[in-house]
Coordinates of C-alpha atoms in Angstrom, one line a residue:
Chain A
M1 CA 2.7 16.0 14.9
N2 CA 0.1 17.3 17.3
R3 CA -2.5 15.1 18.8
L4 CA -5.4 14.4 16.5
T5 CA -8.9 14.0 17.9
I6 CA -11.3 12.0 15.8
A7 CA -15.0 11.5 16.4
V8 CA -16.3 8.0 15.7
D9 CA -20.0 7.3 15.0
T10 CA -20.9 4.1 16.8
M11 CA -24.5 3.9 15.5
G12 CA -24.5 3.9 11.7
G13 CA -23.1 0.4 10.9
D14 CA -24.8 -2.8 10.3
L15 CA -22.8 -4.6 13.0
G16 CA -23.8 -2.1 15.8
A17 CA -21.9 -0.2 18.4
E18 CA -19.8 -3.3 19.4
A19 CA -17.8 -3.3 16.2
A20 CA -17.2 0.5 16.4
V21 CA -16.0 0.4 20.0
E22 CA -13.7 -2.5 19.3
G23 CA -12.3 -0.8 16.3
A24 CA -11.7 2.4 18.3
V25 CA -9.9 0.4 21.0
R26 CA -7.7 -1.3 18.4
A27 CA -6.9 2.2 16.9
V28 CA -5.7 3.8 20.1
E29 CA -3.6 0.7 20.7
E30 CA -2.0 0.9 17.3
F31 CA -1.8 4.6 16.4
G32 CA 0.0 7.0 18.6
N33 CA -1.1 10.6 19.1
V34 CA -4.7 9.8 18.3
H35 CA -7.6 10.6 20.7
L36 CA -11.1 9.2 20.0
V37 CA -14.6 10.4 20.8
L38 CA -17.2 7.7 20.5
V39 CA -20.5 9.2 19.5
G40 CA -23.7 7.2 20.5
P41 CA -25.9 6.2 23.5
E42 CA -23.8 6.9 26.6
D43 CA -24.8 3.9 28.7
E44 CA -24.4 1.4 26.0
L45 CA -21.0 2.7 25.0
A46 CA -19.8 2.8 28.6
G47 CA -20.9 -0.9 29.0
L48 CA -19.1 -1.9 25.8
L49 CA -15.9 0.0 26.8
K50 CA -15.8 -1.9 30.1
K51 CA -15.1 -5.1 28.2
H52 CA -11.8 -3.7 27.0
S53 CA -8.6 -3.1 29.0
H54 CA -7.0 -0.3 26.9
T55 CA -9.5 2.5 26.8
G56 CA -7.1 5.4 27.4
R57 CA -7.5 8.3 24.9
I58 CA -11.2 7.3 24.3
E59 CA -14.1 9.4 25.5
I60 CA -17.8 9.2 25.0
L61 CA -20.2 11.8 23.5
H62 CA -23.8 11.1 24.2
A63 CA -26.1 10.8 21.1
P64 CA -29.2 8.7 21.7
D65 CA -30.7 8.8 18.2
V66 CA -29.7 7.2 14.9
I67 CA -30.4 8.1 11.2
L68 CA -31.3 5.0 9.2
P69 CA -30.1 4.5 5.6
S70 CA -33.7 4.2 4.5
E71 CA -34.6 7.7 5.7
S72 CA -34.6 10.8 3.6
P73 CA -31.1 12.3 4.3
T74 CA -32.3 16.0 4.3
L75 CA -35.4 15.3 6.4
A76 CA -33.6 13.1 8.9
F77 CA -30.7 15.6 9.2
R78 CA -33.2 18.4 10.0
R79 CA -35.3 16.4 12.5
K80 CA -32.8 14.2 14.3
K81 CA -30.7 16.7 16.1
E82 CA -29.6 14.1 18.6
S83 CA -28.6 11.5 16.1
S84 CA -25.0 10.3 16.2
I85 CA -24.2 11.8 12.7
V86 CA -25.5 15.3 13.7
V87 CA -23.9 15.3 17.1
G88 CA -20.6 14.0 15.7
L89 CA -20.4 16.5 12.9
K90 CA -21.2 19.3 15.3
H91 CA -18.3 18.2 17.5
V92 CA -16.1 18.7 14.5
K93 CA -17.7 21.9 13.5
D94 CA -17.2 23.3 17.0
G95 CA -13.5 22.5 16.8
H96 CA -13.5 19.7 19.4
A97 CA -12.5 17.1 16.8
G98 CA -10.5 17.2 13.6
G99 CA -12.3 14.5 11.7
F100 CA -15.4 12.2 11.8
V101 CA -15.7 8.5 10.9
S102 CA -19.1 7.0 10.2
A103 CA -20.5 3.8 8.8
G104 CA -24.0 5.4 8.6
S105 CA -26.2 6.7 5.8
T106 CA -24.0 8.2 3.0
G107 CA -26.7 10.7 2.1
A108 CA -27.2 12.0 5.7
L109 CA -23.5 12.2 6.2
L110 CA -23.0 14.2 3.0
T111 CA -26.0 16.5 3.8
G112 CA -24.8 17.0 7.4
A113 CA -21.2 17.5 6.5
T114 CA -22.0 20.0 3.8
V115 CA -24.2 22.1 6.1
L116 CA -22.3 21.8 9.3
I117 CA -18.6 21.5 8.3
G118 CA -19.0 23.4 5.0
R119 CA -17.5 23.1 1.5
Q120 CA -14.0 24.2 0.7
Q121 CA -13.9 27.4 -1.3
G122 CA -14.6 26.9 -5.0
I123 CA -16.0 23.4 -4.5
E124 CA -19.6 23.0 -5.7
R125 CA -20.1 19.5 -4.4
P126 CA -18.1 17.3 -2.0
A127 CA -17.6 13.8 -3.4
L128 CA -16.8 10.4 -2.0
G129 CA -13.4 9.0 -3.1
T130 CA -12.9 5.2 -2.8
L131 CA -9.6 3.6 -3.3
L132 CA -9.9 0.6 -5.6
P133 CA -7.1 -2.1 -5.5
T134 CA -5.2 -2.5 -8.7
P135 CA -2.2 -4.7 -9.4
K136 CA 0.4 -2.0 -8.6
G137 CA -1.5 0.1 -6.0
F138 CA -4.8 2.0 -5.9
T139 CA -7.0 4.0 -8.1
L140 CA -9.3 6.6 -6.5
L141 CA -12.9 6.4 -7.8
M142 CA -14.3 9.9 -7.7
D143 CA -17.3 10.1 -7.1
S144 CA -18.2 6.8 -5.7
G145 CA -21.7 7.6 -4.4
A146 CA -22.3 11.1 -3.2
N147 CA -23.8 12.9 -6.2
M148 CA -26.2 11.0 -8.4
D149 CA -26.6 13.4 -11.3
A150 CA -23.3 15.3 -11.7
K151 CA -22.9 18.5 -13.7
P152 CA -19.8 18.8 -15.9
S153 CA -18.2 21.4 -13.7
W154 CA -18.6 19.0 -10.7
L155 CA -16.9 16.2 -12.6
K156 CA -14.0 18.5 -13.3
Q157 CA -13.7 19.3 -9.6
F158 CA -13.9 15.6 -8.7
G159 CA -10.8 15.2 -10.9
E160 CA -9.0 18.1 -9.1
M161 CA -9.9 17.0 -5.6
G162 CA -9.0 13.4 -6.4
A163 CA -5.6 14.4 -7.8
E164 CA -4.8 16.5 -4.8
Y165 CA -5.7 13.6 -2.5
M166 CA -3.6 11.1 -4.4
Q167 CA -0.6 13.5 -4.4
R168 CA -0.8 14.6 -0.7
C169 CA -2.1 11.5 1.0
M170 CA -0.9 8.6 -1.2
G171 CA 2.3 10.1 -2.4
V172 CA 1.6 9.9 -6.1
T173 CA 3.6 12.4 -8.2
N174 CA 1.6 14.1 -10.9
P175 CA -1.5 11.8 -10.6
R176 CA -3.0 10.6 -13.9
V177 CA -6.7 11.6 -14.2
G178 CA -9.1 9.8 -16.5
L179 CA -12.8 10.3 -17.3
I180 CA -14.8 7.1 -17.2
N181 CA -16.6 6.8 -20.5
V182 CA -17.8 4.4 -23.2
G183 CA -14.9 5.0 -25.6
S184 CA -11.6 6.7 -25.8
E185 CA -12.7 9.3 -28.4
E186 CA -13.4 12.9 -27.3
E187 CA -17.0 12.9 -28.6
K188 CA -18.1 9.7 -26.8
G189 CA -20.5 9.4 -23.9
N190 CA -23.5 10.9 -22.3
A191 CA -24.2 14.7 -22.3
A192 CA -22.3 15.3 -19.0
A193 CA -19.3 13.3 -19.9
K194 CA -18.9 15.1 -23.3
E195 CA -18.8 18.5 -21.6
A196 CA -16.7 17.3 -18.7
F197 CA -14.1 16.1 -21.2
L198 CA -13.5 19.6 -22.5
L199 CA -13.3 21.1 -19.0
L200 CA -10.8 18.4 -17.8
K201 CA -8.7 19.0 -20.9
E202 CA -8.4 22.7 -20.0
S203 CA -7.9 22.1 -16.3
G204 CA -4.1 21.9 -16.1
L205 CA -4.4 18.4 -14.5
N206 CA -2.5 15.4 -15.9
F207 CA -5.6 14.5 -17.8
I208 CA -5.1 11.4 -19.9
G209 CA -8.6 11.5 -21.5
N210 CA -11.5 9.1 -21.5
I211 CA -11.0 5.6 -20.1
E212 CA -13.2 2.6 -20.6
G213 CA -14.5 0.4 -17.9
R214 CA -11.9 -2.3 -18.6
E215 CA -9.0 0.1 -18.0
I216 CA -10.0 0.9 -14.4
P217 CA -9.1 -2.4 -12.7
A218 CA -5.8 -2.5 -14.5
G219 CA -4.8 0.8 -12.8
A220 CA -4.6 2.9 -16.0
V221 CA -5.1 6.1 -14.0
D222 CA -4.7 7.3 -10.4
V223 CA -8.0 9.1 -10.3
A224 CA -11.0 7.8 -12.2
V225 CA -13.7 10.4 -12.6
C226 CA -17.5 9.7 -12.9
D227 CA -20.8 10.7 -11.4
G228 CA -21.8 9.1 -8.1
F229 CA -24.4 6.8 -9.7
T230 CA -21.9 5.2 -12.0
G231 CA -19.2 5.1 -9.3
N232 CA -21.5 3.5 -6.8
V233 CA -22.6 0.8 -9.3
I234 CA -18.9 0.1 -10.2
L235 CA -17.8 -0.1 -6.6
K236 CA -20.5 -2.5 -5.6
F237 CA -20.2 -4.5 -8.8
M238 CA -16.5 -5.0 -8.1
E239 CA -17.2 -6.1 -4.5
G240 CA -19.9 -8.6 -5.7
F241 CA -17.9 -9.8 -8.7
A242 CA -14.7 -10.5 -6.6
K243 CA -16.9 -12.5 -4.2
T244 CA -18.7 -14.4 -6.9
M245 CA -15.5 -15.1 -8.8
M246 CA -13.8 -16.4 -5.7
G247 CA -16.8 -18.6 -5.0
M248 CA -16.7 -20.0 -8.6
I249 CA -13.0 -20.7 -8.3
K250 CA -13.5 -22.6 -5.1
E251 CA -16.4 -24.6 -6.7
E252 CA -14.3 -25.5 -9.7
I253 CA -11.3 -26.4 -7.7
T254 CA -13.1 -28.6 -5.2
S255 CA -15.0 -30.4 -8.0
S256 CA -12.0 -32.8 -8.7
P257 CA -9.6 -34.5 -6.1
I258 CA -6.5 -33.4 -8.0
S259 CA -7.4 -29.7 -8.3
S260 CA -8.6 -29.8 -4.6
I261 CA -5.0 -30.7 -3.6
G262 CA -3.8 -28.0 -5.9
G263 CA -6.2 -25.5 -4.2
M264 CA -4.9 -26.5 -0.8
L265 CA -1.3 -25.9 -1.8
A266 CA -2.2 -22.5 -3.3
K267 CA -4.2 -21.5 -0.3
G268 CA -1.7 -18.9 0.9
A269 CA -1.8 -17.2 -2.5
F270 CA -5.6 -17.0 -2.4
R271 CA -5.6 -15.6 1.1
K272 CA -3.2 -12.8 0.0
L273 CA -5.5 -12.0 -2.9
K274 CA -8.6 -12.0 -0.8
K275 CA -7.0 -9.6 1.5
R276 CA -6.1 -7.3 -1.4
F277 CA -9.8 -7.1 -2.4
D278 CA -11.1 -6.8 1.2
Y279 CA -12.6 -3.4 1.6
R280 CA -11.9 -3.6 5.3
E281 CA -8.2 -3.2 4.6
V282 CA -8.8 0.3 3.2
G283 CA -11.4 1.0 5.8
G284 CA -13.3 3.9 4.4
A285 CA -13.7 6.5 1.8
P286 CA -13.0 10.2 2.4
F287 CA -15.5 12.8 1.5
L288 CA -13.3 15.3 -0.4
G289 CA -14.1 19.0 -0.7
L290 CA -15.1 19.7 2.9
N291 CA -13.3 22.0 5.4
H292 CA -12.6 19.0 7.7
I293 CA -12.1 15.3 7.0
V294 CA -15.1 13.0 7.1
I295 CA -14.6 9.3 6.4
K296 CA -17.5 7.1 5.2
A297 CA -16.8 3.6 6.4
H298 CA -18.5 0.6 4.7
G299 CA -22.0 -0.1 6.1
S300 CA -21.0 -3.6 7.1
S301 CA -17.8 -2.4 8.8
D302 CA -16.4 -4.6 11.5
A303 CA -13.7 -3.6 14.1
L304 CA -10.9 -4.0 11.5
A305 CA -12.7 -1.7 9.0
I306 CA -13.4 0.9 11.6
K307 CA -9.8 0.9 12.8
N308 CA -8.6 1.3 9.3
A309 CA -11.1 4.1 8.6
I310 CA -9.6 5.9 11.6
R311 CA -6.2 5.4 10.0
Q312 CA -7.5 7.0 6.9
C313 CA -8.4 10.1 8.9
I314 CA -4.8 10.2 10.3
V315 CA -3.3 9.8 6.8
F316 CA -5.5 12.6 5.5
E317 CA -4.5 14.9 8.4
K318 CA -0.8 14.2 7.7
G319 CA -1.3 15.0 4.0
K320 CA -2.8 18.4 4.7
Chain B
M1 CA -37.1 -25.2 -39.4
N2 CA -36.6 -23.3 -42.7
R3 CA -33.2 -22.3 -43.9
L4 CA -32.0 -19.1 -42.2
T5 CA -29.9 -16.6 -44.1
I6 CA -27.6 -14.4 -42.1
A7 CA -25.5 -11.5 -43.4
V8 CA -22.0 -11.3 -41.7
D9 CA -20.1 -8.0 -41.7
T10 CA -16.4 -8.9 -42.4
M11 CA -15.1 -5.3 -42.0
G12 CA -16.0 -4.0 -38.6
G13 CA -13.7 -6.1 -36.3
D14 CA -10.3 -5.3 -35.0
L15 CA -8.9 -8.6 -36.4
G16 CA -10.0 -7.9 -39.9
A17 CA -11.9 -10.0 -42.5
E18 CA -9.8 -13.1 -41.9
A19 CA -11.4 -13.8 -38.5
A20 CA -14.9 -13.1 -39.8
V21 CA -14.4 -15.5 -42.8
E22 CA -13.0 -18.2 -40.6
G23 CA -15.9 -17.8 -38.2
A24 CA -18.4 -18.1 -41.0
V25 CA -16.7 -21.2 -42.3
R26 CA -16.8 -22.8 -38.9
A27 CA -20.5 -21.8 -38.5
V28 CA -21.7 -23.5 -41.7
E29 CA -19.7 -26.6 -40.6
E30 CA -21.3 -26.7 -37.2
F31 CA -24.8 -25.4 -37.7
G32 CA -27.2 -27.0 -40.2
N33 CA -29.7 -25.0 -42.2
V34 CA -27.8 -21.8 -42.0
H35 CA -26.8 -19.8 -45.1
L36 CA -24.3 -17.0 -44.8
V37 CA -23.7 -13.8 -46.8
L38 CA -20.2 -12.3 -46.2
V39 CA -20.4 -8.6 -46.6
G40 CA -17.1 -6.8 -47.6
P41 CA -14.7 -6.3 -50.4
E42 CA -15.4 -9.0 -53.0
D43 CA -11.8 -9.7 -54.1
E44 CA -10.4 -9.9 -50.6
L45 CA -13.2 -12.2 -49.4
A46 CA -12.9 -14.5 -52.4
G47 CA -9.2 -14.8 -51.7
L48 CA -9.8 -15.6 -48.0
L49 CA -12.5 -18.1 -48.8
K50 CA -10.1 -20.0 -51.1
K51 CA -8.0 -20.9 -48.1
H52 CA -10.9 -23.0 -46.7
S53 CA -12.3 -26.3 -48.0
H54 CA -15.8 -26.1 -46.7
T55 CA -17.4 -23.0 -48.2
G56 CA -20.8 -24.3 -49.2
R57 CA -23.7 -22.2 -48.1
I58 CA -21.5 -19.1 -48.1
E59 CA -21.8 -16.3 -50.6
I60 CA -20.2 -12.9 -50.9
L61 CA -21.9 -9.5 -51.1
H62 CA -19.6 -6.7 -52.3
A63 CA -19.1 -3.7 -50.0
P64 CA -15.9 -1.8 -50.5
D65 CA -16.2 0.7 -47.7
V66 CA -16.0 0.5 -43.9
I67 CA -17.3 2.7 -41.1
L68 CA -14.7 3.2 -38.3
P69 CA -15.6 3.3 -34.6
S70 CA -14.1 6.8 -34.4
E71 CA -16.5 8.2 -37.0
S72 CA -19.8 10.0 -36.1
P73 CA -22.4 7.2 -36.5
T74 CA -25.1 9.3 -38.1
L75 CA -22.7 11.1 -40.5
A76 CA -20.9 7.9 -41.5
F77 CA -24.2 6.1 -42.0
R78 CA -25.5 8.8 -44.3
R79 CA -22.3 9.2 -46.3
K80 CA -20.9 5.7 -46.6
K81 CA -23.6 4.0 -48.7
E82 CA -21.1 1.3 -49.7
S83 CA -19.9 0.4 -46.3
S84 CA -20.3 -3.1 -45.1
I85 CA -22.8 -2.1 -42.3
V86 CA -25.1 -0.2 -44.7
V87 CA -24.9 -2.8 -47.4
G88 CA -25.5 -5.7 -44.9
L89 CA -28.4 -4.0 -43.2
K90 CA -30.0 -3.2 -46.6
H91 CA -29.7 -6.9 -47.5
V92 CA -31.8 -7.7 -44.4
K93 CA -34.2 -4.8 -45.1
D94 CA -34.8 -6.1 -48.6
G95 CA -35.7 -9.6 -47.3
H96 CA -32.6 -11.4 -48.6
A97 CA -31.3 -12.2 -45.1
G98 CA -33.1 -12.7 -41.7
G99 CA -30.3 -11.3 -39.5
F100 CA -27.0 -9.4 -39.5
V101 CA -23.9 -10.0 -37.4
S102 CA -21.3 -7.2 -37.1
A103 CA -18.2 -6.5 -34.9
G104 CA -18.2 -2.9 -36.2
S105 CA -19.2 0.5 -34.7
T106 CA -22.0 0.0 -32.2
G107 CA -23.3 3.5 -32.9
A108 CA -23.4 3.1 -36.7
L109 CA -25.0 -0.3 -36.3
L110 CA -27.7 1.1 -34.1
T111 CA -28.4 4.1 -36.3
G112 CA -28.4 2.0 -39.5
A113 CA -30.6 -0.7 -38.0
T114 CA -33.1 1.8 -36.6
V115 CA -33.4 3.6 -40.0
L116 CA -33.2 0.6 -42.4
I117 CA -34.7 -2.3 -40.4
G118 CA -37.0 -0.2 -38.2
R119 CA -38.2 -0.4 -34.6
Q120 CA -40.8 -2.8 -33.4
Q121 CA -44.2 -1.2 -32.8
G122 CA -44.3 0.6 -29.4
I123 CA -40.5 0.5 -28.9
E124 CA -38.9 4.0 -28.6
R125 CA -35.3 2.8 -28.6
P126 CA -33.7 -0.5 -29.5
A127 CA -31.1 -1.5 -26.9
L128 CA -28.1 -3.8 -26.7
G129 CA -28.6 -6.9 -24.4
T130 CA -25.4 -8.6 -23.3
L131 CA -25.5 -11.9 -21.5
L132 CA -23.2 -11.8 -18.4
P133 CA -22.1 -15.1 -16.9
T134 CA -23.3 -15.8 -13.4
P135 CA -22.7 -18.9 -11.2
K136 CA -26.0 -20.5 -12.3
G137 CA -26.4 -19.1 -15.8
F138 CA -26.7 -15.7 -17.4
T139 CA -28.1 -12.2 -16.6
L140 CA -29.1 -10.0 -19.5
L141 CA -27.7 -6.5 -19.1
M142 CA -30.1 -4.1 -20.8
D143 CA -28.9 -1.6 -22.2
S144 CA -25.3 -2.4 -22.4
G145 CA -24.2 0.4 -24.7
A146 CA -26.8 1.7 -27.2
N147 CA -28.4 4.6 -25.5
M148 CA -26.3 6.9 -23.4
D149 CA -28.9 9.0 -21.7
A150 CA -32.0 6.9 -21.3
K151 CA -35.5 8.3 -20.5
P152 CA -37.6 6.4 -17.8
S153 CA -40.0 5.0 -20.5
W154 CA -37.1 3.6 -22.4
L155 CA -35.8 1.9 -19.3
K156 CA -39.1 0.3 -18.8
Q157 CA -39.1 -1.0 -22.3
F158 CA -35.5 -2.3 -21.9
G159 CA -37.0 -4.4 -19.0
E160 CA -39.9 -5.7 -21.3
M161 CA -37.7 -6.5 -24.2
G162 CA -35.1 -8.2 -22.0
A163 CA -37.7 -10.3 -20.2
E164 CA -39.2 -11.4 -23.6
Y165 CA -35.7 -12.4 -24.8
M166 CA -34.8 -14.4 -21.7
Q167 CA -38.1 -16.2 -21.9
R168 CA -38.2 -17.0 -25.6
C169 CA -34.5 -17.5 -26.4
M170 CA -33.0 -18.6 -23.1
G171 CA -36.0 -20.6 -21.8
V172 CA -36.3 -18.7 -18.5
T173 CA -39.8 -18.9 -17.0
N174 CA -41.2 -15.6 -15.6
P175 CA -37.8 -13.7 -15.8
R176 CA -36.9 -11.6 -12.8
V177 CA -36.3 -8.0 -13.8
G178 CA -34.3 -5.6 -11.6
L179 CA -33.4 -1.9 -12.0
I180 CA -29.7 -1.2 -11.4
N181 CA -29.5 1.4 -8.7
V182 CA -27.5 2.6 -5.7
G183 CA -29.8 1.2 -3.0
S184 CA -32.8 -1.1 -2.7
E185 CA -35.2 1.6 -1.5
E186 CA -37.7 3.0 -4.0
E187 CA -36.6 6.6 -3.7
K188 CA -32.9 6.0 -4.4
G189 CA -30.9 6.9 -7.5
N190 CA -30.6 9.5 -10.2
A191 CA -33.6 11.2 -11.7
A192 CA -34.2 8.7 -14.5
A193 CA -33.9 5.7 -12.2
K194 CA -36.5 7.1 -9.7
E195 CA -39.1 7.5 -12.4
A196 CA -38.3 4.2 -14.1
F197 CA -38.8 2.4 -10.8
L198 CA -42.4 3.5 -10.7
L199 CA -43.0 2.6 -14.4
L200 CA -41.4 -0.9 -13.9
K201 CA -43.5 -1.5 -10.8
E202 CA -46.7 -0.9 -12.8
S203 CA -45.5 -2.8 -15.9
G204 CA -46.8 -6.3 -15.1
L205 CA -43.3 -7.7 -15.4
N206 CA -41.8 -9.8 -12.6
F207 CA -40.1 -6.7 -11.3
I208 CA -38.2 -7.4 -8.1
G209 CA -37.2 -3.8 -7.6
N210 CA -33.9 -2.0 -7.4
I211 CA -30.7 -4.0 -7.4
E212 CA -27.3 -2.8 -6.3
G213 CA -24.1 -3.4 -8.3
R214 CA -23.0 -6.3 -6.0
E215 CA -26.2 -8.3 -6.8
I216 CA -25.6 -8.4 -10.6
P217 CA -22.6 -10.9 -10.7
A218 CA -24.4 -13.2 -8.2
G219 CA -27.3 -13.6 -10.7
A220 CA -30.0 -12.0 -8.5
V221 CA -32.0 -11.2 -11.6
D222 CA -32.5 -12.5 -15.2
V223 CA -32.7 -9.0 -16.7
A224 CA -30.7 -6.1 -15.2
V225 CA -32.0 -2.7 -16.5
C226 CA -29.9 0.4 -16.8
D227 CA -28.9 3.1 -19.3
G228 CA -26.4 2.3 -22.0
F229 CA -23.7 4.4 -20.3
T230 CA -23.8 2.5 -17.0
G231 CA -24.2 -0.8 -18.8
N232 CA -21.3 -0.3 -21.1
V233 CA -19.1 0.7 -18.1
I234 CA -20.2 -2.3 -16.1
L235 CA -19.6 -4.7 -19.1
K236 CA -16.1 -3.5 -19.8
F237 CA -15.3 -3.2 -16.1
M238 CA -16.2 -6.8 -15.7
E239 CA -14.1 -7.8 -18.7
G240 CA -11.1 -5.9 -17.3
F241 CA -11.6 -7.0 -13.7
A242 CA -11.8 -10.7 -14.6
K243 CA -8.6 -10.3 -16.6
T244 CA -6.8 -8.3 -13.9
M245 CA -7.9 -10.7 -11.1
M246 CA -6.8 -13.8 -13.1
G247 CA -3.4 -12.1 -13.6
M248 CA -3.1 -11.3 -9.9
I249 CA -4.0 -14.9 -9.0
K250 CA -1.3 -16.1 -11.4
E251 CA 1.2 -13.8 -9.9
E252 CA 0.4 -14.8 -6.3
I253 CA 0.5 -18.5 -7.1
T254 CA 3.8 -18.4 -9.0
S255 CA 5.4 -16.4 -6.2
S256 CA 6.1 -19.5 -4.1
P257 CA 7.2 -23.0 -5.3
I258 CA 4.5 -24.8 -3.2
S259 CA 1.6 -22.7 -4.5
S260 CA 3.1 -23.0 -8.0
I261 CA 2.6 -26.8 -7.8
G262 CA -0.9 -26.2 -6.4
G263 CA -1.6 -23.9 -9.4
M264 CA -0.5 -26.6 -11.8
L265 CA -2.7 -29.2 -10.2
A266 CA -5.7 -26.8 -10.3
K267 CA -5.0 -25.8 -13.9
G268 CA -8.1 -27.5 -15.3
A269 CA -10.3 -25.6 -12.9
F270 CA -8.9 -22.3 -13.9
R271 CA -9.3 -23.1 -17.6
K272 CA -13.0 -23.9 -17.1
L273 CA -13.5 -20.6 -15.2
K274 CA -11.6 -18.6 -17.8
K275 CA -13.9 -20.1 -20.4
R276 CA -16.9 -19.1 -18.4
F277 CA -15.8 -15.4 -18.5
D278 CA -14.7 -15.5 -22.1
Y279 CA -17.0 -13.2 -24.1
R280 CA -16.1 -15.2 -27.2
E281 CA -18.2 -18.1 -25.8
V282 CA -21.4 -15.9 -25.9
G283 CA -20.3 -14.4 -29.1
G284 CA -22.4 -11.3 -29.4
A285 CA -25.1 -9.1 -28.0
P286 CA -28.5 -8.8 -29.7
F287 CA -30.0 -5.4 -30.5
L288 CA -33.5 -5.9 -29.1
G289 CA -36.5 -3.9 -30.3
L290 CA -35.9 -4.1 -34.1
N291 CA -38.0 -5.8 -36.8
H292 CA -35.1 -8.2 -37.5
I293 CA -32.3 -9.6 -35.5
V294 CA -29.0 -7.7 -35.5
I295 CA -26.1 -9.1 -33.4
K296 CA -23.3 -6.8 -32.2
A297 CA -20.1 -8.9 -31.9
H298 CA -17.3 -7.8 -29.7
G299 CA -14.8 -5.4 -31.5
S300 CA -12.0 -7.9 -30.9
S301 CA -14.0 -10.9 -32.1
D302 CA -11.9 -13.8 -33.5
A303 CA -13.3 -16.7 -35.5
L304 CA -14.8 -18.4 -32.4
A305 CA -16.6 -15.2 -31.3
I306 CA -18.0 -14.7 -34.8
K307 CA -19.1 -18.3 -35.0
N308 CA -20.9 -17.9 -31.7
A309 CA -22.5 -14.6 -32.7
I310 CA -24.0 -16.4 -35.7
R311 CA -25.3 -19.0 -33.3
Q312 CA -26.9 -16.2 -31.3
C313 CA -28.8 -15.2 -34.5
I314 CA -30.0 -18.8 -34.9
V315 CA -31.1 -19.0 -31.3
F316 CA -33.0 -15.7 -31.7
E317 CA -34.8 -16.9 -34.8
K318 CA -35.8 -20.1 -33.1
G319 CA -37.2 -18.2 -30.2
K320 CA -39.4 -16.0 -32.3

C-alpha cells in the first residue's frame, strides 16, 4: 500500500485542538504508512505538538478560523475561507491529502465537501453513514444526519452507497439492505418511504424490504436506510438510551448490598458492553458519495475517537 | 365516581381473544366501578368467559369480523361494518361506553375513531401518545404513530394535547414540551420542524425548544413532539434496543464464572429494570384529540397489557 496522507481538522470538536493533536500522535504511532496534516492555528498546534515525543509524519497546515455548529453551513462556508474545514477540504481537493477527518459542523462539512471535493457520478446527495453496534457486528445507518428531507431517489442511492461500503470496507458479502419504516407491509410509511420502497425493490440490491425500529438494534440488516432527520434522531436516541439504561442498572444494583456485590463481580462484563456502545471505538462516520473520503467524527471526540476516525479513513482507502 | 363502561376489542391482538378476555377478567377483579363490554364473536367469547369464575360486570357485544393490520385502514373501515373495531367504536359513539381499548390496526382505529367518535373542536388530527419510561417518571411521545407526514400546525397541537394529558392524567405541573429535532438551534431540522418550532414558541406552552434524540431517554421533557413516522421508529427502536442490550448483558455476564455469580446476585435489580421497560406495564397509548377516550394497546398485548390498557382508560376518565 502506498503512503496515505490524511488532513485532520483540529478546530471543530468540543474538546479543542488538544484532543485532535493527541489523537493524531497516537494514530501515527499505531498505524504505519499514514501521514497526517493537522489543520488549525499554526502557533497553537506547534505548541501542542511539542508536548509529544513522536511527531514524525505529522505536519501543520495553518487555518486561523473556525466554523461553529450554530452557524449557517452555506453562509459560513462561503465567508470563512480560512476556517479549518475549508482549508482542510481544499488540501484534499488539490491532491495533497487523500482524506479529511473533522469533528466540526456536519452541515458545513457536507456543504464544503460537496462543493470542493464533489459528488461521485450519479449520486444526487452524499450521506453520512454511521456504524451502529449490534450483537453480531455492525449495521450502517444511512443517512444518519446529512439530508433532512430526503427524496425517494436519494433514499435508493443511500442504500446503494451503504451496501458498497459494507461490502468493500467491512467485508460483508451481499449486504442486506432494509428501509426503516413503521411496518413491514409495502404500502406503509410516509410519502417518501412508500416511493423509496418501490425504487429499492427494483434496484438489484439485496433489499429485504421495510424494517421496523425494533429490528435495527438486533442487526436484521447490514444497511438501514432512512432520511437524515430520522437517522440522526435514532443515532442520538441510542446514545442517550444506552447511557440512561446503564445509569438505571447501576442505580438498581447499588440499591441493595447483595446486588452491589453481584455488580462488582460482573464489573468486567459491564465494561466490555460499555466499550461496545462507545462511539469513540468506531471513531467517526464516513460521508459516502464523494470523490474522496471525509470522516465526520463525533462532536465530543477525544483523542481515542480522533485516532479511530483516522483509522476509518485508512480502512476506507483500503476498500477502494 | 360514576361507573365507567369500557368497550374492549378482543380481536385485534396477536395473542387472540384469550388474552383480551383474561385481561378483562383481571381488570374487573382489580378495578372497582368499571364495567366491560367484550367486542368480538359471541360464541367464542362466551366459551372463553366460562373458563373464569369472576365474570361479573362483563358483557359481550357480537362482532364476527376483524380488520387485519395488513389491510388498508380506510377501505377496511368502510367495508367491514361488523368488525370488532367498527362495532366497538359505534358502541362508544352511541353513548353505551365511555371508552374503547384495542390491540388492533392503529390505522383502522384512527380512521374509525376520527369518523365515528369525532375530533375535539380545534384539533386537526388526533395523535397517539405513548408514555416512555425515564429515570424519574415518563415522557409522553406525541405522535407515536398516527400521522406519518405531520404539518407544523398539527405538531403544535400534539404539544398542546400532550401537555394537557400530562397535567390532567399524570399530575405533572406545567409540563415541559420539547420538539424532537437534530440540534438545539432554532433553525435546525426538516421543513416541518423549522416551522413547528416557531408555532410552539408562540403557543403559550412551557416550550423548552428543540431536543435531540439523546435527551429523550433522560427525561429532559414531559412531552416530546414529533411526527408519527419518527415517533413510531423511536418507540420500536427503544423496545428493540432494550431487549438487545439486555441480551448482550446476559451474554457478557454468563461468559465467565465469576461474573455469572455476580449476575445471579444482581438478579433482582435486573428484574426491576426489565419491568420498568416492559410496555405491558403501561398497557396502552391514548389517542388524544378525540371526543372520547380510545386506547391503542400493543399488538402483542397479553392479559397484563390489556388489563393495564383498561386502567389507562380509567385514569384518563378521572383526569377529565
